[in-house]
Coordinates of C-alpha atoms and ligand atoms in Angstrom, one line a residue:
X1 CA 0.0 0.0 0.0
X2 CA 1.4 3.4 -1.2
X3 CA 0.7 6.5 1.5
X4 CA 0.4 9.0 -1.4
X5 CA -0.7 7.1 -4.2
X6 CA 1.2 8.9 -7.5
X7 CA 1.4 5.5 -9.5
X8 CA -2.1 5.1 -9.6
X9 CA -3.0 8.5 -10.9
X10 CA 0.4 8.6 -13.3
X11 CA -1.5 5.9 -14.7
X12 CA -4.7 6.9 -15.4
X13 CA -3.3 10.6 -17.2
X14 CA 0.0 8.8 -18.7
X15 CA -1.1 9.4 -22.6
X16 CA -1.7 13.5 -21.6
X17 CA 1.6 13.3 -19.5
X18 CA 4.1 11.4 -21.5
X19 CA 3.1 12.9 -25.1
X20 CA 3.3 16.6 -23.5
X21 CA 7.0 15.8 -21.9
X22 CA 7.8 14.2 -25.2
X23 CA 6.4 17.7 -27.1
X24 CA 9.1 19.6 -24.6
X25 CA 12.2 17.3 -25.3
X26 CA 11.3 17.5 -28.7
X27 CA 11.3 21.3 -29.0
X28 CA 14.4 22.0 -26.6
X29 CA 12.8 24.7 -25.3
X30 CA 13.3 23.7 -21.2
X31 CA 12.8 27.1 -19.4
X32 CA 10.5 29.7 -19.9
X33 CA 8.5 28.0 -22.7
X34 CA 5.4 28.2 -23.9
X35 CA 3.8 25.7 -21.9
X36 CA 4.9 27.4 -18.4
X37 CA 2.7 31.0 -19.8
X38 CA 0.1 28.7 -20.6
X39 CA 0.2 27.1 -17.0
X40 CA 0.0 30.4 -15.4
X41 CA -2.6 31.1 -17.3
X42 CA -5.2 28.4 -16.4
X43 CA -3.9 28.4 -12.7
X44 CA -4.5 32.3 -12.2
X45 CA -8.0 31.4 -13.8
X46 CA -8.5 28.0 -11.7
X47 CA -8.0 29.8 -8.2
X48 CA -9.7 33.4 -8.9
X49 CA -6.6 35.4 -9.1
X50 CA -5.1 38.3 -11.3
X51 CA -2.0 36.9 -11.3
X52 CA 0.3 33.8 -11.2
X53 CA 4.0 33.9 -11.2
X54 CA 5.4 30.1 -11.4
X55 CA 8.3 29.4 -9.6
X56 CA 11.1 26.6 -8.5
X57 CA 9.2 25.2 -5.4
X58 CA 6.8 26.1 -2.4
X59 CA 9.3 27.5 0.0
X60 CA 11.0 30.0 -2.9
X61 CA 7.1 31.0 -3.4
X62 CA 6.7 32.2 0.2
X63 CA 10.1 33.9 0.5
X64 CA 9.9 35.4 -2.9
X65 CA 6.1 37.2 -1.4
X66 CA 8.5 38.1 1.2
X67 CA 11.1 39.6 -0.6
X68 CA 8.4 41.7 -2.8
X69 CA 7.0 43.3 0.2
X70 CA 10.6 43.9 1.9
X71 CA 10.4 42.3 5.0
X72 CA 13.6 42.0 6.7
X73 CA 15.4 42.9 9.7
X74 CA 13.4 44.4 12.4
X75 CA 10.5 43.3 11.0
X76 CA 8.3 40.5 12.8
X77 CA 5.9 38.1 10.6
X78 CA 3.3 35.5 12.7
X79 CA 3.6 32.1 11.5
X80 CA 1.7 29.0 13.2
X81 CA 3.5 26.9 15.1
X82 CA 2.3 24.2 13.7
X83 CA 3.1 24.2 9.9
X84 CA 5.7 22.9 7.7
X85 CA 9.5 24.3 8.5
X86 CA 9.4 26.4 5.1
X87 CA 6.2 28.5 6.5
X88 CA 8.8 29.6 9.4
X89 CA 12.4 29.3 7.8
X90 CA 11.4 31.8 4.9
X91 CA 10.8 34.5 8.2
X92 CA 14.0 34.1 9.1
X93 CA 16.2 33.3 5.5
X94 CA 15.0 37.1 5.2
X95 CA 16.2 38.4 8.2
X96 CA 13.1 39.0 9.9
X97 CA 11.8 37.3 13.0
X98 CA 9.0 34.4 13.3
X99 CA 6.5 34.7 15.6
X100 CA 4.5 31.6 16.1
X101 CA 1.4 31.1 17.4
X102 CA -0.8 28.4 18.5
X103 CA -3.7 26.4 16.3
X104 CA -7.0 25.3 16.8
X105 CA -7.2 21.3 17.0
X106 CA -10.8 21.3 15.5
X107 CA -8.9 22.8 12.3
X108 CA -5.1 22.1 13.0
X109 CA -5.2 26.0 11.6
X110 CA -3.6 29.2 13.1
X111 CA -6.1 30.4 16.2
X112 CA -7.4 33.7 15.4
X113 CA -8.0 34.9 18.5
X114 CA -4.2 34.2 19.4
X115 CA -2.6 35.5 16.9
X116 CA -4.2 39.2 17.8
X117 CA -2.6 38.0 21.2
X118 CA 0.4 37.6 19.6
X119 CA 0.0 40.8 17.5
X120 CA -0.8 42.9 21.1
X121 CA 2.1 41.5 22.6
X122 CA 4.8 42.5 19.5
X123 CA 3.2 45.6 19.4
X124 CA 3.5 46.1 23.2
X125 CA 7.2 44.8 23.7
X126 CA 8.1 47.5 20.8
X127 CA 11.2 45.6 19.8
X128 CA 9.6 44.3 16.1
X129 CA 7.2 45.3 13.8
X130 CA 4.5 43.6 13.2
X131 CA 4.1 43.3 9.1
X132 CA 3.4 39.9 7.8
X133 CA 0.5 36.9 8.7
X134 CA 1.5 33.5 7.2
X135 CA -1.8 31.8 7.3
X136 CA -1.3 28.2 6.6
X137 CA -3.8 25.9 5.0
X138 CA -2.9 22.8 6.6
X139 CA -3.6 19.6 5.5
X140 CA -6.0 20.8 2.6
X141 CA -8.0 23.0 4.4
X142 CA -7.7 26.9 4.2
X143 CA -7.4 28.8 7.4
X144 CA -9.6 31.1 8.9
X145 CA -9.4 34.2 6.6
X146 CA -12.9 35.4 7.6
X147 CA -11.8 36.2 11.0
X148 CA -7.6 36.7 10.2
X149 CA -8.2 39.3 7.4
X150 CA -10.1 41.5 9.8
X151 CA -7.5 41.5 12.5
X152 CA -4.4 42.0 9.3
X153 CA -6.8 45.3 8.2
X154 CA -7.1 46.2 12.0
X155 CA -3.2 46.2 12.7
X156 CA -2.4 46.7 8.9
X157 CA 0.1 43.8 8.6
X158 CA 0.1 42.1 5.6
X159 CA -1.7 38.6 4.8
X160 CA 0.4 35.7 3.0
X161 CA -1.7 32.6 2.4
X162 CA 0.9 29.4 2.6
X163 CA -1.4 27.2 0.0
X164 CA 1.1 24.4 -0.1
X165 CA -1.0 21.4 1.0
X166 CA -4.1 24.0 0.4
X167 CA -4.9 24.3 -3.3
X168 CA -8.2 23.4 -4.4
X169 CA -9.7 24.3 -1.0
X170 CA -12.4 26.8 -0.4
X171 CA -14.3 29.3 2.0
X172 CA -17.2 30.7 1.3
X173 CA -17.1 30.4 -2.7
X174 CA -13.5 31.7 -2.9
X175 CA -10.7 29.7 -4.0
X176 CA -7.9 29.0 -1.6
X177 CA -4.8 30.4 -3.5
X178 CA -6.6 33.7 -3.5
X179 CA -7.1 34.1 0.1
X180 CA -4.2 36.2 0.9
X181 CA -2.8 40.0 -0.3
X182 CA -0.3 37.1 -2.2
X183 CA -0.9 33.2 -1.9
X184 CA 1.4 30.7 -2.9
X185 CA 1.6 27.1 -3.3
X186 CA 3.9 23.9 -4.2
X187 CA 3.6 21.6 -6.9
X188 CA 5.9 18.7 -5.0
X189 CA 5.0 15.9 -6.1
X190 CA 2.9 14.9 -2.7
X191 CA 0.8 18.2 -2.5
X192 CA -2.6 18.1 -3.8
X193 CA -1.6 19.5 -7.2
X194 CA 2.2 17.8 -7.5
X195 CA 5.1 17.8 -10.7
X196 CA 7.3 15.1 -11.2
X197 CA 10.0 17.1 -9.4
X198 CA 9.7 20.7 -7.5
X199 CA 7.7 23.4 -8.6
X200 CA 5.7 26.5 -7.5
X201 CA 3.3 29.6 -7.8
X202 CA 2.7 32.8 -6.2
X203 CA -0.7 34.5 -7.1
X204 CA -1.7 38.0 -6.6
X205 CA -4.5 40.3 -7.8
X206 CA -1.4 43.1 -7.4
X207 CA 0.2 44.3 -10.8
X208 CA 2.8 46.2 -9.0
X209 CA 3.8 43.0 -6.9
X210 CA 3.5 40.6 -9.9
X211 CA 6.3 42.8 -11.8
X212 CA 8.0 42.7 -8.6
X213 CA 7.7 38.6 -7.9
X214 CA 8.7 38.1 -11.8
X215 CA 11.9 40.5 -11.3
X216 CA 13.1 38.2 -7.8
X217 CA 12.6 35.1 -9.7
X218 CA 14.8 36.0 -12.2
X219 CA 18.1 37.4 -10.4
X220 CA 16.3 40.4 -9.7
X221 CA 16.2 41.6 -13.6
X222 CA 14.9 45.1 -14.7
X223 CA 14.4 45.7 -18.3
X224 CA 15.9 42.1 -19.6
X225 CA 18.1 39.5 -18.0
X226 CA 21.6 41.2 -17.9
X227 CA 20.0 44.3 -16.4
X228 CA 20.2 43.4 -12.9
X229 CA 18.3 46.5 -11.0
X230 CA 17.9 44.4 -7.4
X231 CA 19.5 41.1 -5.8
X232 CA 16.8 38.2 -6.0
X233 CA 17.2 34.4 -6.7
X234 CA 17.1 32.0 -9.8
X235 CA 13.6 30.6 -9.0
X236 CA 11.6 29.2 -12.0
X237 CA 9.2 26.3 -13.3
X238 CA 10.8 24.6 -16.4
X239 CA 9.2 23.0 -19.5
X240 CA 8.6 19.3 -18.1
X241 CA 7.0 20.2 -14.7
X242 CA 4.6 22.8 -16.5
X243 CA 4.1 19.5 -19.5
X244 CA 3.1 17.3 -16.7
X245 CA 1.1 19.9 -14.7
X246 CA -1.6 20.8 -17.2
X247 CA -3.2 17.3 -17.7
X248 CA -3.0 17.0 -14.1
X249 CA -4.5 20.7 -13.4
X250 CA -7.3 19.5 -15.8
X251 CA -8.0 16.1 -14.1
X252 CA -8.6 17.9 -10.4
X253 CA -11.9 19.0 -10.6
X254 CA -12.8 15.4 -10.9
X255 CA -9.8 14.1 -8.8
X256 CA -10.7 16.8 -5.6
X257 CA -14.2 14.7 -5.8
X258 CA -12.6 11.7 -5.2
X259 CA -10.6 12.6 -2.6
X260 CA -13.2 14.2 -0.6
X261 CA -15.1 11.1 -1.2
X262 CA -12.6 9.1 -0.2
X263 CA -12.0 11.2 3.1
X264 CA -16.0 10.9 3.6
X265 CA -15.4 7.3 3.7
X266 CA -12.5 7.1 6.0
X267 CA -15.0 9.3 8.5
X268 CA -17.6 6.9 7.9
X269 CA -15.6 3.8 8.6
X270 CA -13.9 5.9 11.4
X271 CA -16.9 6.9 13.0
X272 CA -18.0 5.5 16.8
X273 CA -14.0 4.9 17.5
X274 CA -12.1 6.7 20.1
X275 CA -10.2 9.4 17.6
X276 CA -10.6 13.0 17.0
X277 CA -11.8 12.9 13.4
X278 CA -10.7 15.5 10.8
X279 CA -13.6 17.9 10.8
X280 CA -14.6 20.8 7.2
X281 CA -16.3 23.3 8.9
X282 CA -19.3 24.8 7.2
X283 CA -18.9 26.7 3.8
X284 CA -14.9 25.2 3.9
X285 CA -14.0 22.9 1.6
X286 CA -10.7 20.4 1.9
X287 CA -8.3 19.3 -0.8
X288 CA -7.4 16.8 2.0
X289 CA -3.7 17.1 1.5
X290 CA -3.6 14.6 4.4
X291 CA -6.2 12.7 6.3
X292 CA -5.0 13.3 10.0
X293 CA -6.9 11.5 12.9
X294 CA -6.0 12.6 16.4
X295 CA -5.3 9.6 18.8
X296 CA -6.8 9.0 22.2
X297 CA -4.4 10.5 25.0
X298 CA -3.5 6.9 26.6
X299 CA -2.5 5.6 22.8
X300 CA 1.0 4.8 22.1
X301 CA 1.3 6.3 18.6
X302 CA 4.8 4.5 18.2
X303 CA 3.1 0.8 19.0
X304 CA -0.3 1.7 16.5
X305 CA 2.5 3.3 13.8
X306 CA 4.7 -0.3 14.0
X307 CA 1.6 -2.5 14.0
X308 CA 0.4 -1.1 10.8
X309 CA 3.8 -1.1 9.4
X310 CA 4.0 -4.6 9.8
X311 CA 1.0 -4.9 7.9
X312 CA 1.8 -3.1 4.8
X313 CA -0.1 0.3 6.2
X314 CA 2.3 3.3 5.6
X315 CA 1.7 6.4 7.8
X316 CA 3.0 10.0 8.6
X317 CA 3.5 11.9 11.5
X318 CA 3.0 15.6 10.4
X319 CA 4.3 17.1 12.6
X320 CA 6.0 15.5 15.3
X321 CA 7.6 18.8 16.6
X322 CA 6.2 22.6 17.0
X323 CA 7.9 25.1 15.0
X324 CA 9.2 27.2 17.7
X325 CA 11.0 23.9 19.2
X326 CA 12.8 23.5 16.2
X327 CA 16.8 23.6 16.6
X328 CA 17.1 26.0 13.7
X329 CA 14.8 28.9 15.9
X330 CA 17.0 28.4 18.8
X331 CA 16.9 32.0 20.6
X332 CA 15.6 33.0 16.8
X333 CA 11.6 33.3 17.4
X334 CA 9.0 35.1 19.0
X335 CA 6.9 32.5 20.9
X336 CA 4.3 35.2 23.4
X337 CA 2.4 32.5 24.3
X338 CA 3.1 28.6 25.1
X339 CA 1.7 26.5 22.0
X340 CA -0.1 24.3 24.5
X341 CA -2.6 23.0 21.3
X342 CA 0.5 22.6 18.8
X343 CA 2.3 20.6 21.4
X344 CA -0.9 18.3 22.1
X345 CA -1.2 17.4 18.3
X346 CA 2.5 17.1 18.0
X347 CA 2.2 14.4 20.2
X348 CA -0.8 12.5 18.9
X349 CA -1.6 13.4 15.2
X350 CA -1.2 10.7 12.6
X351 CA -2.2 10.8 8.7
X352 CA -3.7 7.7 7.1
X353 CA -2.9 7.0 3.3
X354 CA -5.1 8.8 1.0
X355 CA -5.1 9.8 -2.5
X356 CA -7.9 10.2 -5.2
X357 CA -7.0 6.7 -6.4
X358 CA -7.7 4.8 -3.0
X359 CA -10.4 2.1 -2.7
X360 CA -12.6 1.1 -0.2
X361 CA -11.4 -2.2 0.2
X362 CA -8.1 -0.4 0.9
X363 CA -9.4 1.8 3.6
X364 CA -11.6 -1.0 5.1
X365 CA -8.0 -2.4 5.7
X366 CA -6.4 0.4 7.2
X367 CA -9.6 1.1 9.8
X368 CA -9.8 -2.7 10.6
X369 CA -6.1 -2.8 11.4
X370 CA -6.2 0.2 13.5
X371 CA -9.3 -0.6 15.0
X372 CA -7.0 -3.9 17.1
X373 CA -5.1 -1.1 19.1
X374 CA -8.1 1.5 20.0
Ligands
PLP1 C1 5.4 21.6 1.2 C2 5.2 22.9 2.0 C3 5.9 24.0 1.7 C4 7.1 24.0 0.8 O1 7.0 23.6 -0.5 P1 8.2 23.0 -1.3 O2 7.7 23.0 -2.7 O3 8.6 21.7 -0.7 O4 9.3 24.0 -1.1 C5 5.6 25.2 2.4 N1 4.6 25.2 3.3 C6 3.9 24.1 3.6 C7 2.8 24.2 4.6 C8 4.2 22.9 2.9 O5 3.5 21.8 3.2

């Protein structure tokens, strides 16, 4: 049993894939092609945004925002504690500070009413200013904007939606990917929408910050590539990821249906057992990203995680440690308040396999195996 199931799904778009690759080695044209401007294209229109600006990978996407908005030294941007490492590491590969803050378990997403906690208490201490939110969608399902864009407009920091694991999600008929002031997302091959390699996008409704994200991308060019006007990075989507990424982006439609059916199955078969269940709150919808259950407090996740290795049942911890424990943000974070939640799910979180392409008779296996140790 595969956790992420990219065989199956290579499978059923291989014809679209391979003859689109095959159209890119044939015409030599690896970067900055033809098919990568047509990719933008349809993404910008999939997600409801002005813009889309591709880019090497997730983590160059949020630092690139960063860069475009000039956050740097002195500057203080609120990140969850519970995230990813890029979500926090871009803070700091600027020269900013991370701030994180605690989630709510219901949603494993950045607690509103903490993060204006947070926000008082950098404002207070005087030391940073506060100018960036990284809202995460985690595991598929976008954060609370409806009540994190009103405290961004109330302190007038700026709000970056980290739509790694969160494209194809949505709030309230809007699109996640277009949540944010600038939304990005990554295209590994894991995430909802993956390449065959690394690969990202930035969107923005923002003409002045598009010019701006297209100039850092490219070593920080002004009028053409040899006229340098500011120091940015080498960060771009080639040929081959954008061939195999517009038969996939045309498949998810149907493929976010089955994995939301497949999720509604898991909390079907999951249902009556001692386990927090992963719960969409109304007028949300998941790309489920991951499935993530929350075990009971006496369960030993280490014993449930070997038995159902020993059966052929892969599964994830994400995450096993909060950001602001991380080595890395040693005496380099903000942390106002103790991440009591973060630390909790740390401890006890644990992602089932899932993909579009998984069966019931699959997931009856994984839910009767876990059921022996519950
Ligand atoms: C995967 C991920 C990233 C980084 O994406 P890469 O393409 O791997 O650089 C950033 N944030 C979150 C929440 C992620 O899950």
């Amino acid at each position: 049993m595969e956790f992420r199931d990219l065989k199956a799904q290579y499978g059923a778009l291989k014809a679209q894939i391979d003859l689109g690759v095959d159209e890119v080695l044939a015409s030599s044209h690896f970067i900055g092609g033809q098919k990568v401007s047509e990719l933008e294209g349809k993404l910008a229109e999939y997600v409801g945004a002005k813009h889309c600006v591709s880019c090497a990978n997730g983590t160059d996407a949020l630092q690139l925002a960063l860069m475009a908005w000039e956050i740097g030294s002195g500057d203080a941007v609120f990140v969850p504690d519970f995230t990813f490492f890029s979500s926090g590491e871009v803070v700091s590969a600027v020269g900013a500070m991370p701030v994180f803050v605690d989630i709510e378990l219901d949603t494993f997403n950045m607690d509103p009413r903490k993060l204006e906690d947070a926000i008082l208490s950098v404002e207070r201490a005087g030391k940073f200013r506060p100018r960036v939110v990284i809202a995460v969608d985690l595991f598929g399902l976008p954060a609370d904007y409806g009540r994190i864009r009103p405290i961004c407009e109330r302190h007038g920091l700026l709000l970056l939606e980290d739509g790694a694991q969160g494209f194809g999600g949505m709030v309230n008929g809007r699109t996640a990917c277009s949540l944010g002031d600038i939304s990005t997302t990554s295209f590994f091959p894991a995430k909802p929408l993956g390449c065959y390699g690394d690969g990202g996008a930035i969107f923005t409704d923002s003409d002045e910050w598009e010019a701006l994200l297209r100039s850092y991308a490219v070593h920080g060019k002004g009028e053409c590539r040899y006229d340098n006007v500011r120091v940015g990075m080498n960060s771009r989507l080639d040929e081959i990821q954008a061939a195999v990424l517009l038969p996939k982006l045309k498949a998810f439609p149907t493929e976010l249906e089955m994995v939301n059916s497949a999720a509604d199955r898991y909390s079907a078969l999951l249902d009556g057992l001692p386990l927090k269940l992963p719960k969409v709150p109304n007028g949300y919808r998941s790309s489920w990203a991951q499935y993530t259950i929350v075990l009971p407090e006496d369960a030993n996740r280490g014993d449930i995680r070997r038995y159902l290795g020993d059966r052929g049942i892969p599964t994830m911890v994400y995450y096993p440690k909060p950001m602001s424990s991380q080595l890395a943000f040693a005496g380099r974070c903000c942390l106002p308040e103790k991440c009591e939640v973060t630390e909790f799910a740390c401890n006890k979180v644990l992602s089932l396999p899932l993909s579009p392409y998984i069966d019931l008779e699959t997931q009856v296996r994984v839910v009767d195996n876990l059921k022996m140790l519950l």
